[in-house]
Coordinates of N, CA, C and O in Angstrom, one line a residue:
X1 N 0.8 -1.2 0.0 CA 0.0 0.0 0.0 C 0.9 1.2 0.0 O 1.8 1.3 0.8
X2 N 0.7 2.3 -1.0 CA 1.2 3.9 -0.7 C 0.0 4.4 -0.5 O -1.0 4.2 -1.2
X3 N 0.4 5.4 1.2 CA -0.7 5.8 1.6 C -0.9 7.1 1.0 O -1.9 7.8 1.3
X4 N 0.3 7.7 -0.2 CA 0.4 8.7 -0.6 C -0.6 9.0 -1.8 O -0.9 10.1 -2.1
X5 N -1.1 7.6 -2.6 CA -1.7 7.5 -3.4 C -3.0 7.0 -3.4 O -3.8 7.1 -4.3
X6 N -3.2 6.4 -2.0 CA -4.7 6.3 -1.6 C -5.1 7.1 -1.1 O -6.3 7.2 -1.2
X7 N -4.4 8.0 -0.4 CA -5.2 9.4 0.3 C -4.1 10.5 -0.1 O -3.1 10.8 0.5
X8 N -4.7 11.1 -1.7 CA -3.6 12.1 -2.3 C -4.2 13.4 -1.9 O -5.3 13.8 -1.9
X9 N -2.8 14.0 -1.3 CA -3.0 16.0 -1.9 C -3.3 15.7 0.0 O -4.4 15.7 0.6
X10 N -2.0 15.6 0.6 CA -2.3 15.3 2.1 C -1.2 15.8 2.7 O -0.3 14.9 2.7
X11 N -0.5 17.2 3.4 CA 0.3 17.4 3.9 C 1.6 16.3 4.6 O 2.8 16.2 4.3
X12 N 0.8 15.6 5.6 CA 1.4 14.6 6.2 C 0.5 13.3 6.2 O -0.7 13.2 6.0
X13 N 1.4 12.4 6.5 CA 1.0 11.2 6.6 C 1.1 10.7 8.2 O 2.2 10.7 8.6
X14 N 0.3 10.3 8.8 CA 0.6 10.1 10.3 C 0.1 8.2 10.5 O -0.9 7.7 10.0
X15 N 0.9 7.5 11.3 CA 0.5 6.4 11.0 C 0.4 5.5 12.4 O 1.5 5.3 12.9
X16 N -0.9 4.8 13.0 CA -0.6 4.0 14.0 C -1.1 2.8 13.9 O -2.3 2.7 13.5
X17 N -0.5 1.9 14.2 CA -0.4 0.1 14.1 C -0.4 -0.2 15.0 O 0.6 -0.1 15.7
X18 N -1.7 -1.0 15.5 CA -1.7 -1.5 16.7 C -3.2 -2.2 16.8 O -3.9 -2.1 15.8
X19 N -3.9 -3.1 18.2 CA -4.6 -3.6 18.7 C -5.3 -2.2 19.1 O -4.6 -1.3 19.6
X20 N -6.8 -2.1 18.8 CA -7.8 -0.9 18.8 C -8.1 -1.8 20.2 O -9.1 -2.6 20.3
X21 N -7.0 -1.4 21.3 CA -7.7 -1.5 22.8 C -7.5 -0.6 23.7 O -6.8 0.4 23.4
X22 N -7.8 -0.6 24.5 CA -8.2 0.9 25.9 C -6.4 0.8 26.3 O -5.9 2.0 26.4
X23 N -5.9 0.4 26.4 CA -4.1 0.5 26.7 C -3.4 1.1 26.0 O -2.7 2.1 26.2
X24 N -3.7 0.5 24.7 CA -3.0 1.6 23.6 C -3.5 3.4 23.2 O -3.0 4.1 22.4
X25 N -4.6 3.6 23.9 CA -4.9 4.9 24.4 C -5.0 5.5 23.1 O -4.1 6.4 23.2
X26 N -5.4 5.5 22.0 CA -5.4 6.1 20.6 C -6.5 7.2 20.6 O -6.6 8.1 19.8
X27 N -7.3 6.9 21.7 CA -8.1 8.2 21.6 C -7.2 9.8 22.0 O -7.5 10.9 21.7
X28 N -6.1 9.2 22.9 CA -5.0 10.4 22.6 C -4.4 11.2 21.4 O -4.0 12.4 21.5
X29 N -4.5 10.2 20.0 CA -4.2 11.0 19.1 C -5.2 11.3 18.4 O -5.1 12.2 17.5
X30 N -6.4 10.6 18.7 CA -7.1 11.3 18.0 C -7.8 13.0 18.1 O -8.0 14.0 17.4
X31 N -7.9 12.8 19.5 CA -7.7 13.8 20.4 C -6.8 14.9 20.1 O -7.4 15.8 19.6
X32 N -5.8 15.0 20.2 CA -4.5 15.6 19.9 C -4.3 16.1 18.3 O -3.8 17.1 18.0
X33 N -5.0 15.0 17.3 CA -5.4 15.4 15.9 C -6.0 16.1 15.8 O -5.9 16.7 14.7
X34 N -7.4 16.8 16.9 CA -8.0 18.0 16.1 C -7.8 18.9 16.5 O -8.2 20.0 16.0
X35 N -6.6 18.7 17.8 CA -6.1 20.3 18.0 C -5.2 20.9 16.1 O -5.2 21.9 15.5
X36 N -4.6 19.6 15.8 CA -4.1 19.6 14.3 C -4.9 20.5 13.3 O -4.6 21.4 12.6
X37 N -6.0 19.7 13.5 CA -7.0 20.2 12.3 C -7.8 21.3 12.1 O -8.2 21.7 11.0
X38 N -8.1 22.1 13.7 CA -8.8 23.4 13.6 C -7.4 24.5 13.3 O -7.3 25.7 13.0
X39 N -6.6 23.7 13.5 CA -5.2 25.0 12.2 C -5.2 24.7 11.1 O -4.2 25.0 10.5
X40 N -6.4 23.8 10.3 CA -6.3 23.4 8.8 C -5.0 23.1 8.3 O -4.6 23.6 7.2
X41 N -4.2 22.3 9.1 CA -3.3 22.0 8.6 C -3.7 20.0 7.9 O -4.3 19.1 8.6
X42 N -3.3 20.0 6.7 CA -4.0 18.9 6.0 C -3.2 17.3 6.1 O -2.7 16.5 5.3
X43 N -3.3 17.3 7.5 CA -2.8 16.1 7.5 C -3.3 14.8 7.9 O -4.2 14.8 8.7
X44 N -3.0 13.7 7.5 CA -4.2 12.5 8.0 C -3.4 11.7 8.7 O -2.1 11.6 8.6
X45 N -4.4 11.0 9.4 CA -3.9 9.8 10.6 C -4.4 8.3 10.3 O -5.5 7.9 10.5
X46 N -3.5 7.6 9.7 CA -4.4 6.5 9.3 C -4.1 5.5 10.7 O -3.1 5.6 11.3
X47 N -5.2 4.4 11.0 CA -4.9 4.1 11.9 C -5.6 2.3 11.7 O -6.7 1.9 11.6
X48 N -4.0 1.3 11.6 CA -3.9 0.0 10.9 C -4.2 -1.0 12.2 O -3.4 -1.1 13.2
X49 N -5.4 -1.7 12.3 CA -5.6 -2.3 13.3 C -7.2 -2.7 13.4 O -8.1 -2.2 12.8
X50 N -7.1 -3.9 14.4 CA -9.0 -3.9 14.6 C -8.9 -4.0 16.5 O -8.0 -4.3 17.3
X51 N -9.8 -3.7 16.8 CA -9.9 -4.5 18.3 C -11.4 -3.7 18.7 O -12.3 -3.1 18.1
X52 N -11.2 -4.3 20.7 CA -12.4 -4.2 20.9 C -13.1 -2.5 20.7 O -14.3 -2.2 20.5
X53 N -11.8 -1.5 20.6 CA -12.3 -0.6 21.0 C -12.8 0.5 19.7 O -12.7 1.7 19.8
X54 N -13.3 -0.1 18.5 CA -13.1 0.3 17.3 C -14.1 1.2 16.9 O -14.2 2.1 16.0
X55 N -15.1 0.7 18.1 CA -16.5 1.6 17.7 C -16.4 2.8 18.4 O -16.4 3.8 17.6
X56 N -16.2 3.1 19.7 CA -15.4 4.3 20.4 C -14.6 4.7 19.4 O -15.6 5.0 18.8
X57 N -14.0 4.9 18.9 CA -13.4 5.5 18.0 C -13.8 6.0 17.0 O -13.6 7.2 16.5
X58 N -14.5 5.0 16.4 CA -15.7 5.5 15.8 C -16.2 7.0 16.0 O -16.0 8.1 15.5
X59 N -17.0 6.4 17.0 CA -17.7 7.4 17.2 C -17.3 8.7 17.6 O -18.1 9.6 17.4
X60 N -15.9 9.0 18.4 CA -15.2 10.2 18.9 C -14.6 10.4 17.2 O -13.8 11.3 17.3
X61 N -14.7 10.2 16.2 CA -13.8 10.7 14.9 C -15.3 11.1 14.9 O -15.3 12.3 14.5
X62 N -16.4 10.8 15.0 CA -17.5 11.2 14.2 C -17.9 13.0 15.0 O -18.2 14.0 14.3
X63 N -17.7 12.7 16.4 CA -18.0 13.8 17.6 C -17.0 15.2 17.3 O -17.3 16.4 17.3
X64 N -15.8 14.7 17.2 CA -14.8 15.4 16.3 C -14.8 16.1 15.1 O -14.0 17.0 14.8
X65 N -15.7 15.5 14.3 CA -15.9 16.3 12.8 C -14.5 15.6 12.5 O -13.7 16.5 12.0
X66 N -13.8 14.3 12.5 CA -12.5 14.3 11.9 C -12.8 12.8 10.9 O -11.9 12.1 10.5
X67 N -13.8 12.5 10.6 CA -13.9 11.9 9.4 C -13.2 11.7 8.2 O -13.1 10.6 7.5
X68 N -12.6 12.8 7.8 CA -11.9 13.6 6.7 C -10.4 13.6 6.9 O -9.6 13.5 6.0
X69 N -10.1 13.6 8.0 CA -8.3 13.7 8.7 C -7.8 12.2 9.5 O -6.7 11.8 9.8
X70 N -9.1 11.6 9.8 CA -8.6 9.8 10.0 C -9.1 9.4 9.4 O -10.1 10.0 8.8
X71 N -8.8 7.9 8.9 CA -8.6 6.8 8.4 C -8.5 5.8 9.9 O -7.8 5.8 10.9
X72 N -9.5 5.1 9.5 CA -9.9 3.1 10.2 C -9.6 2.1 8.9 O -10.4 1.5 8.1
X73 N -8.4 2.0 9.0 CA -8.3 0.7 7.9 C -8.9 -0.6 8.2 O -9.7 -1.2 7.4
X74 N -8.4 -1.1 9.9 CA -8.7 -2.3 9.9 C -7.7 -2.8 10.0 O -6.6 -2.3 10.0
X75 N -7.9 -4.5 10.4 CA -6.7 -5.2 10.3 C -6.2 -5.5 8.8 O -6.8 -5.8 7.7
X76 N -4.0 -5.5 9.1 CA -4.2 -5.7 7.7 C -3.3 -7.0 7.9 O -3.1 -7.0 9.1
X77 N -2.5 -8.3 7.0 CA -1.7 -8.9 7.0 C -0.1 -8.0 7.6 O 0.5 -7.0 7.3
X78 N -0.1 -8.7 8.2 CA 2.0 -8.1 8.7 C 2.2 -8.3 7.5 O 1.5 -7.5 6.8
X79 N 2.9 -9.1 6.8 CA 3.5 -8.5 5.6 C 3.3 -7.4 4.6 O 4.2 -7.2 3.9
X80 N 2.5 -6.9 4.6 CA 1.7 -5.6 4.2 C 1.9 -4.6 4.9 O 1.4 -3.5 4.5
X81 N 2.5 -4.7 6.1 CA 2.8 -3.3 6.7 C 4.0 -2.7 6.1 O 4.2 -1.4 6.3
X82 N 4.5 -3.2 5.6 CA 6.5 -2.7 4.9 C 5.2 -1.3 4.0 O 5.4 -0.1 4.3
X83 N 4.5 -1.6 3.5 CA 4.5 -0.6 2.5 C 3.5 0.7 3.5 O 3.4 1.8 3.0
X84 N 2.8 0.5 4.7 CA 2.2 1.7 5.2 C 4.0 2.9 5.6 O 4.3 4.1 5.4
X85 N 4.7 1.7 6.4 CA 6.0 2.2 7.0 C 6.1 2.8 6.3 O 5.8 4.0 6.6
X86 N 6.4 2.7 5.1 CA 7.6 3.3 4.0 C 6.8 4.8 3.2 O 7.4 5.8 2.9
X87 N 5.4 4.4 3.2 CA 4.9 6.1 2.7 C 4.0 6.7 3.5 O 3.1 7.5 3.1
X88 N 4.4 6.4 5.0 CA 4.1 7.5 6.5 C 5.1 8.2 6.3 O 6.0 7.9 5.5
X89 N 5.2 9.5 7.1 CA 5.8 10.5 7.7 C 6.7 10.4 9.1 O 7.8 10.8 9.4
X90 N 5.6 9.4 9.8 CA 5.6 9.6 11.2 C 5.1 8.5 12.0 O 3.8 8.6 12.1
X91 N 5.5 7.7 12.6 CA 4.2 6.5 13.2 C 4.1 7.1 14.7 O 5.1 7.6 15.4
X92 N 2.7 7.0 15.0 CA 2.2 7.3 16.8 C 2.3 6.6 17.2 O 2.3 5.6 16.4
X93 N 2.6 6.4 18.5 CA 2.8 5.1 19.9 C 2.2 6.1 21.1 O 2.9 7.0 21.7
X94 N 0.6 5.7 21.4 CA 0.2 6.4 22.3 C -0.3 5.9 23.1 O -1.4 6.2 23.6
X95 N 0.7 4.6 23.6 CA 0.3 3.6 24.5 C 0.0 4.2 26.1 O -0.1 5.4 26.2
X96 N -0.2 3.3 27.2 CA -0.2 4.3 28.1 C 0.5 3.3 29.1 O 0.8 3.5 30.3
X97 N 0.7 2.1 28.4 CA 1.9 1.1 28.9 C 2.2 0.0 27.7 O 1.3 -0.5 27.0
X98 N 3.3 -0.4 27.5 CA 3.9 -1.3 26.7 C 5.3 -2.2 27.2 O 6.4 -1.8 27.7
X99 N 4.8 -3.3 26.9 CA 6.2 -4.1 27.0 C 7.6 -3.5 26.5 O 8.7 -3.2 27.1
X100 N 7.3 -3.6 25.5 CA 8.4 -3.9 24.1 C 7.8 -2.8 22.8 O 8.7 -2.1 22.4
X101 N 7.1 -2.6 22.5 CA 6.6 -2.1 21.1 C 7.3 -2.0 19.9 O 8.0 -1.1 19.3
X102 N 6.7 -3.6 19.7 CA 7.3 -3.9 18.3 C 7.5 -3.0 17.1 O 8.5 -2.9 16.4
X103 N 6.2 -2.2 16.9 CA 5.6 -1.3 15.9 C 6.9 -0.3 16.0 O 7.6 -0.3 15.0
X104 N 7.2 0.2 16.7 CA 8.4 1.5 17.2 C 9.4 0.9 16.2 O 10.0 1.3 15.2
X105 N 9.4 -0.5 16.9 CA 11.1 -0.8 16.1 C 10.6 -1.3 14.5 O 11.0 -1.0 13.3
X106 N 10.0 -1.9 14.8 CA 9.5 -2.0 13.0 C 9.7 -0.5 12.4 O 10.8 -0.3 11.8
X107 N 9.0 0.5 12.5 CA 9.4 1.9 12.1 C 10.3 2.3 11.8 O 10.4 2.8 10.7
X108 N 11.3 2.1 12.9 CA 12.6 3.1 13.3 C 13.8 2.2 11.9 O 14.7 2.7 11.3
X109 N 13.0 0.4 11.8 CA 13.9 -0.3 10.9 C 13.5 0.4 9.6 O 14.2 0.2 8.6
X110 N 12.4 1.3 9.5 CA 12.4 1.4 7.7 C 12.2 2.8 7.8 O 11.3 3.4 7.3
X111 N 13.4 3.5 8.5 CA 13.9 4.7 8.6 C 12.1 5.7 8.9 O 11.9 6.7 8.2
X112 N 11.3 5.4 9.6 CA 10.6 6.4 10.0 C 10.1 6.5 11.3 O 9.8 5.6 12.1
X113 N 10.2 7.7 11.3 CA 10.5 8.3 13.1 C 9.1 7.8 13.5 O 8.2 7.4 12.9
X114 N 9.5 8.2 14.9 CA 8.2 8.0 16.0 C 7.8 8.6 16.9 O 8.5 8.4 17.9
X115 N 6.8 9.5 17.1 CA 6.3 10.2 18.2 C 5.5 9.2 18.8 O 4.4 8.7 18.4
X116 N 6.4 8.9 20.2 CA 5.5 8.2 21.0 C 5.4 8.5 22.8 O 6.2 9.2 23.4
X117 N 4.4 7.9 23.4 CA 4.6 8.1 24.5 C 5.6 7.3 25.4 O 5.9 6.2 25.1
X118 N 6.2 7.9 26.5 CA 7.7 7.5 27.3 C 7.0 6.0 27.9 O 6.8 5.7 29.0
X119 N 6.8 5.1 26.7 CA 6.9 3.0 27.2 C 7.6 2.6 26.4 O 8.0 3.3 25.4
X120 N 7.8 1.3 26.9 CA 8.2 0.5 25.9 C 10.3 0.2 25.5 O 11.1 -0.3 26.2
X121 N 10.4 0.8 24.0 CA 11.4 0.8 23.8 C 11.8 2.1 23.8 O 12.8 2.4 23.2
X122 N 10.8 3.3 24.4 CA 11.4 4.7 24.2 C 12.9 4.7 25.3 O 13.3 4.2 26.3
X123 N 13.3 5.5 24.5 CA 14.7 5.8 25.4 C 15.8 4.9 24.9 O 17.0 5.2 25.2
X124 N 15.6 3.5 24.1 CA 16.7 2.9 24.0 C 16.7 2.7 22.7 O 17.8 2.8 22.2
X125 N 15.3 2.4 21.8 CA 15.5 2.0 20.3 C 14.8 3.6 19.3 O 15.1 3.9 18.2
X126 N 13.9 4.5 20.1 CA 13.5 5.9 19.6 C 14.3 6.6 20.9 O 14.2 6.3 22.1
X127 N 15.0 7.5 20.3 CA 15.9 8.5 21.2 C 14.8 10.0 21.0 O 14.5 10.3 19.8
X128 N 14.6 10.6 21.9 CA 14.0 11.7 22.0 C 14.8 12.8 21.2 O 15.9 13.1 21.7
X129 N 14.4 13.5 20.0 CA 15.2 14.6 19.2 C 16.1 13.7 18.3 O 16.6 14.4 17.3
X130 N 16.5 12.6 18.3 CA 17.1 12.0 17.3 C 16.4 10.8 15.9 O 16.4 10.8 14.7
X131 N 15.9 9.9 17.0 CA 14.7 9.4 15.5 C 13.6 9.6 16.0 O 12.8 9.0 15.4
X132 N 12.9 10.4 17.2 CA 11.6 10.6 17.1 C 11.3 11.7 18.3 O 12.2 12.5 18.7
X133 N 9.9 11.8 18.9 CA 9.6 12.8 20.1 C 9.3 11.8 21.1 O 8.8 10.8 20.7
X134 N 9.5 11.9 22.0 CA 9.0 10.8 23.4 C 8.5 12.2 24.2 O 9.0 13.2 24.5
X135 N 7.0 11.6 24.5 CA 6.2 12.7 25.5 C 6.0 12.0 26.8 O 6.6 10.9 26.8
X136 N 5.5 12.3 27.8 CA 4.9 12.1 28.6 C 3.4 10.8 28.5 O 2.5 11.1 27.8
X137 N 3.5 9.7 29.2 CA 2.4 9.2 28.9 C 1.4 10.0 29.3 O 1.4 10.7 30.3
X138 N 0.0 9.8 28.2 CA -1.1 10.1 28.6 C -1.3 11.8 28.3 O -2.5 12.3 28.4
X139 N -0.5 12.4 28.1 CA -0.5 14.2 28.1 C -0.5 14.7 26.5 O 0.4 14.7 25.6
X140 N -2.0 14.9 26.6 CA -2.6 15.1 25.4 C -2.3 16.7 24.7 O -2.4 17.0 23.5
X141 N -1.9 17.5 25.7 CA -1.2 18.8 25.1 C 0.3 18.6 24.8 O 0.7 19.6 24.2
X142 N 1.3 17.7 25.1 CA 2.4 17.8 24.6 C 2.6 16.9 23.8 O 3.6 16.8 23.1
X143 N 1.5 16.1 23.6 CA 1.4 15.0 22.2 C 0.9 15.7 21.4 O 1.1 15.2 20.4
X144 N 0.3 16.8 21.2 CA -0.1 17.8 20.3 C 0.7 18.8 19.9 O 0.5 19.5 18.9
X145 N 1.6 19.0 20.6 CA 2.3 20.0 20.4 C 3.7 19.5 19.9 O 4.5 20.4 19.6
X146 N 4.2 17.9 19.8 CA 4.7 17.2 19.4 C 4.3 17.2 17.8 O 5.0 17.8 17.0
X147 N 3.2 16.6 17.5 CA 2.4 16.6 16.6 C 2.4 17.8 15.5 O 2.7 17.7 14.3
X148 N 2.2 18.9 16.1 CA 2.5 20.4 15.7 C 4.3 20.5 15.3 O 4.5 20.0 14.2
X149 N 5.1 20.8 15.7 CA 6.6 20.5 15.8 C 6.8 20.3 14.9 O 7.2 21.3 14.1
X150 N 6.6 18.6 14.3 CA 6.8 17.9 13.6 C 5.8 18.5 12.3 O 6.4 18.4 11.2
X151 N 4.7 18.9 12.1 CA 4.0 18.9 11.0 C 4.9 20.5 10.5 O 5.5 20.5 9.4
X152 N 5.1 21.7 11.4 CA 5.6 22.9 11.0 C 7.4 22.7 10.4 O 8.0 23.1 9.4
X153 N 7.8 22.0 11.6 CA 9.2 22.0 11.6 C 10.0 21.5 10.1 O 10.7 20.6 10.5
X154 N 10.2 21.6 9.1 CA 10.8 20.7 8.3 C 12.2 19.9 9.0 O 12.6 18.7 9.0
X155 N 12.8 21.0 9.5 CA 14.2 20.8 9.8 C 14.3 19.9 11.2 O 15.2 19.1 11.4
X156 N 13.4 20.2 11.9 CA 13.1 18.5 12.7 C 12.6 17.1 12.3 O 12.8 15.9 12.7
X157 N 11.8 17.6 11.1 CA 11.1 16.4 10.1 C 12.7 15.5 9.2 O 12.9 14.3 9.1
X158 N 13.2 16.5 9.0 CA 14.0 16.1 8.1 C 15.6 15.3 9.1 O 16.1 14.3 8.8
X159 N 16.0 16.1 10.1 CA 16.6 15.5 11.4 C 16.4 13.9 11.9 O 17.2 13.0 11.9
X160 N 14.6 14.0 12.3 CA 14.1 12.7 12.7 C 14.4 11.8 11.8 O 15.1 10.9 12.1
X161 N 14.0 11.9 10.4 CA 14.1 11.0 9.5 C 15.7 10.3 9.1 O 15.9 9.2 8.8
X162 N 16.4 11.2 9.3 CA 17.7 10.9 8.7 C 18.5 9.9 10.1 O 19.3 9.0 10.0
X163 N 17.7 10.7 11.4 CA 18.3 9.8 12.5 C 17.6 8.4 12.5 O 18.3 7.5 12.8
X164 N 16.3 8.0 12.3 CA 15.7 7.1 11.8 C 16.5 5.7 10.7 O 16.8 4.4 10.7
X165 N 16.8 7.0 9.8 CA 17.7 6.2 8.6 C 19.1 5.3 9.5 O 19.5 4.1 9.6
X166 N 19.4 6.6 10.1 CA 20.9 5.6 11.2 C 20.9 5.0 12.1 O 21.8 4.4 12.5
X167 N 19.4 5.2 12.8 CA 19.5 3.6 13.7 C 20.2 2.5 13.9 O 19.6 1.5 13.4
X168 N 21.3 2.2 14.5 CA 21.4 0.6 14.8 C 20.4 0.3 16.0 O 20.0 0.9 17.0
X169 N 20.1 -0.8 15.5 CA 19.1 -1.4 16.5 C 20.2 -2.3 17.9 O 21.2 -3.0 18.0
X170 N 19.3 -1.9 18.8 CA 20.6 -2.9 19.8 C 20.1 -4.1 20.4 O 20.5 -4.7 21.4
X171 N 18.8 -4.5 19.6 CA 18.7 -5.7 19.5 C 18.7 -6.5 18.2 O 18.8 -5.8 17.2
X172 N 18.6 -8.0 18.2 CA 18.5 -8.4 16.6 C 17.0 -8.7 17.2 O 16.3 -8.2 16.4
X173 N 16.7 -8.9 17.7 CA 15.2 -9.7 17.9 C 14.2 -8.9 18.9 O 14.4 -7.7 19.1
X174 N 12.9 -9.7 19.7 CA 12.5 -10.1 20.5 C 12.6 -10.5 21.4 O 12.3 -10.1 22.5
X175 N 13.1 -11.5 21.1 CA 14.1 -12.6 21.9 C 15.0 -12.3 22.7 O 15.1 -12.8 23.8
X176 N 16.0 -11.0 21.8 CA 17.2 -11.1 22.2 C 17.8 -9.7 23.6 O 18.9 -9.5 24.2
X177 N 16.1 -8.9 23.3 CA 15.6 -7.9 24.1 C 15.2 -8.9 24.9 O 16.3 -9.4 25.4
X178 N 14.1 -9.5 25.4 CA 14.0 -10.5 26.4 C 15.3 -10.8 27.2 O 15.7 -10.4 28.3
X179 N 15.9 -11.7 26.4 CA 17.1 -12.3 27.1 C 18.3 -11.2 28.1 O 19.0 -11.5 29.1
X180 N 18.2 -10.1 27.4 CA 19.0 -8.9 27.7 C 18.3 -8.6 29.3 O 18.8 -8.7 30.4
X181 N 17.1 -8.0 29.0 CA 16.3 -8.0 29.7 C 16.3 -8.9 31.2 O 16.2 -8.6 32.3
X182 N 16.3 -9.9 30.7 CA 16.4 -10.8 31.8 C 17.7 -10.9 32.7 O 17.6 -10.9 33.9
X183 N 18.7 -11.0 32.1 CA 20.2 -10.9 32.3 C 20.3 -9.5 33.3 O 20.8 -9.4 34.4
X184 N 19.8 -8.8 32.5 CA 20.4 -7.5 33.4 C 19.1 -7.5 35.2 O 19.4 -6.8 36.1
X185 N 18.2 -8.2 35.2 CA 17.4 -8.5 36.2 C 18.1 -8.9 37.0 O 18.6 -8.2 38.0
X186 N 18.6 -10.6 36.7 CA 19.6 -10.7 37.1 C 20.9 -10.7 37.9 O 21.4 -11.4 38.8
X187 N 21.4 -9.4 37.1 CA 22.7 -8.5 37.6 C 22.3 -7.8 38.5 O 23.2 -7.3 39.1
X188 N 21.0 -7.4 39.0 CA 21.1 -6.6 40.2 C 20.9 -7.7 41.3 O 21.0 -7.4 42.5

């Protein structure tokens, strides 16, 4: 999929992949998207996923007037995500707790930054100001203003991206995060 050509004539591309459930907290960006949108700034949020919480969402894109600026794809095959990565801008992580989040590193592997909230792999695989923004969990004005940054900034846009591009990952795996993980428990 190029999201550039199914939804043309779009400032930005904003992208989140995940389970449509109350943890991964997405009503945060949707939220945080219409502070975006009453600045008519033309950007869309597509959002790759199904779960329980899809109708809620629903209905807050409908309460919002943001019909037009999100996108509900649905679930799609993993293999089919290589191409959302590759013609986003930006992927969200607006979890409000996470293990691991795979999605981040998937991202960060196909050079595109991540505004996400401080779980997960923030701080070790997305560096705050180098491949992406790390906010505050749950703080719906500095994920907006995050959001903003990034849509006005080119020269942060173009920063993230390039630090994105240079990533070494400092894991090879899942696995290998686990095992690390465990090891250093361990050590204390």
């Amino acid at each position: 999929i190029d999201l550039k050509k199914k939804y043309p004539r779009r400032s930005l591309y904003f992208l989140i992949v995940g389970r449509l459930s109350r943890e991964k907290n997405i009503l945060l960006a949707i939220k945080a998207f219409k502070d975006i949108a009453v600045k008519n700034i033309d950007a869309i949020l597509v959002i790759v996923g199904d779960g329980p919480e899809r109708k809620n969402l629903e209905l807050k894109m409908k309460d919002l007037g943001l019909e037009n600026n999100i996108k509900l794809e649905g679930a799609v095959l993993e293999n089919d995500l290589g191409g959302y990565y590759r013609s986003a801008d930006a992927l969200l992580v607006t979890s409000n707790y996470e293990g691991y989040s795979l999605v981040a590193v998937e991202a960060v592997g196909n050079a595109l930054p991540v505004i996400m909230t401080d779980v997960g792999v923030a701080g070790e695989v997305v560096k705050n100001g180098v491949n992406g923004i790390i906010v505050p969990v749950g703080n719906k004005n500095l994920f907006s203003m995050a959001l903003e940054n990034f849509l006005t900034d080119s020269n942060l846009r173009a920063r993230l991206i390039e630090g994105a591009r240079n990533t070494k990952m400092p894991y090879k795996s899942f696995e290998d995060y686990r095992d690390k993980l465990i090891l250093s428990f361990k050590q204390c």
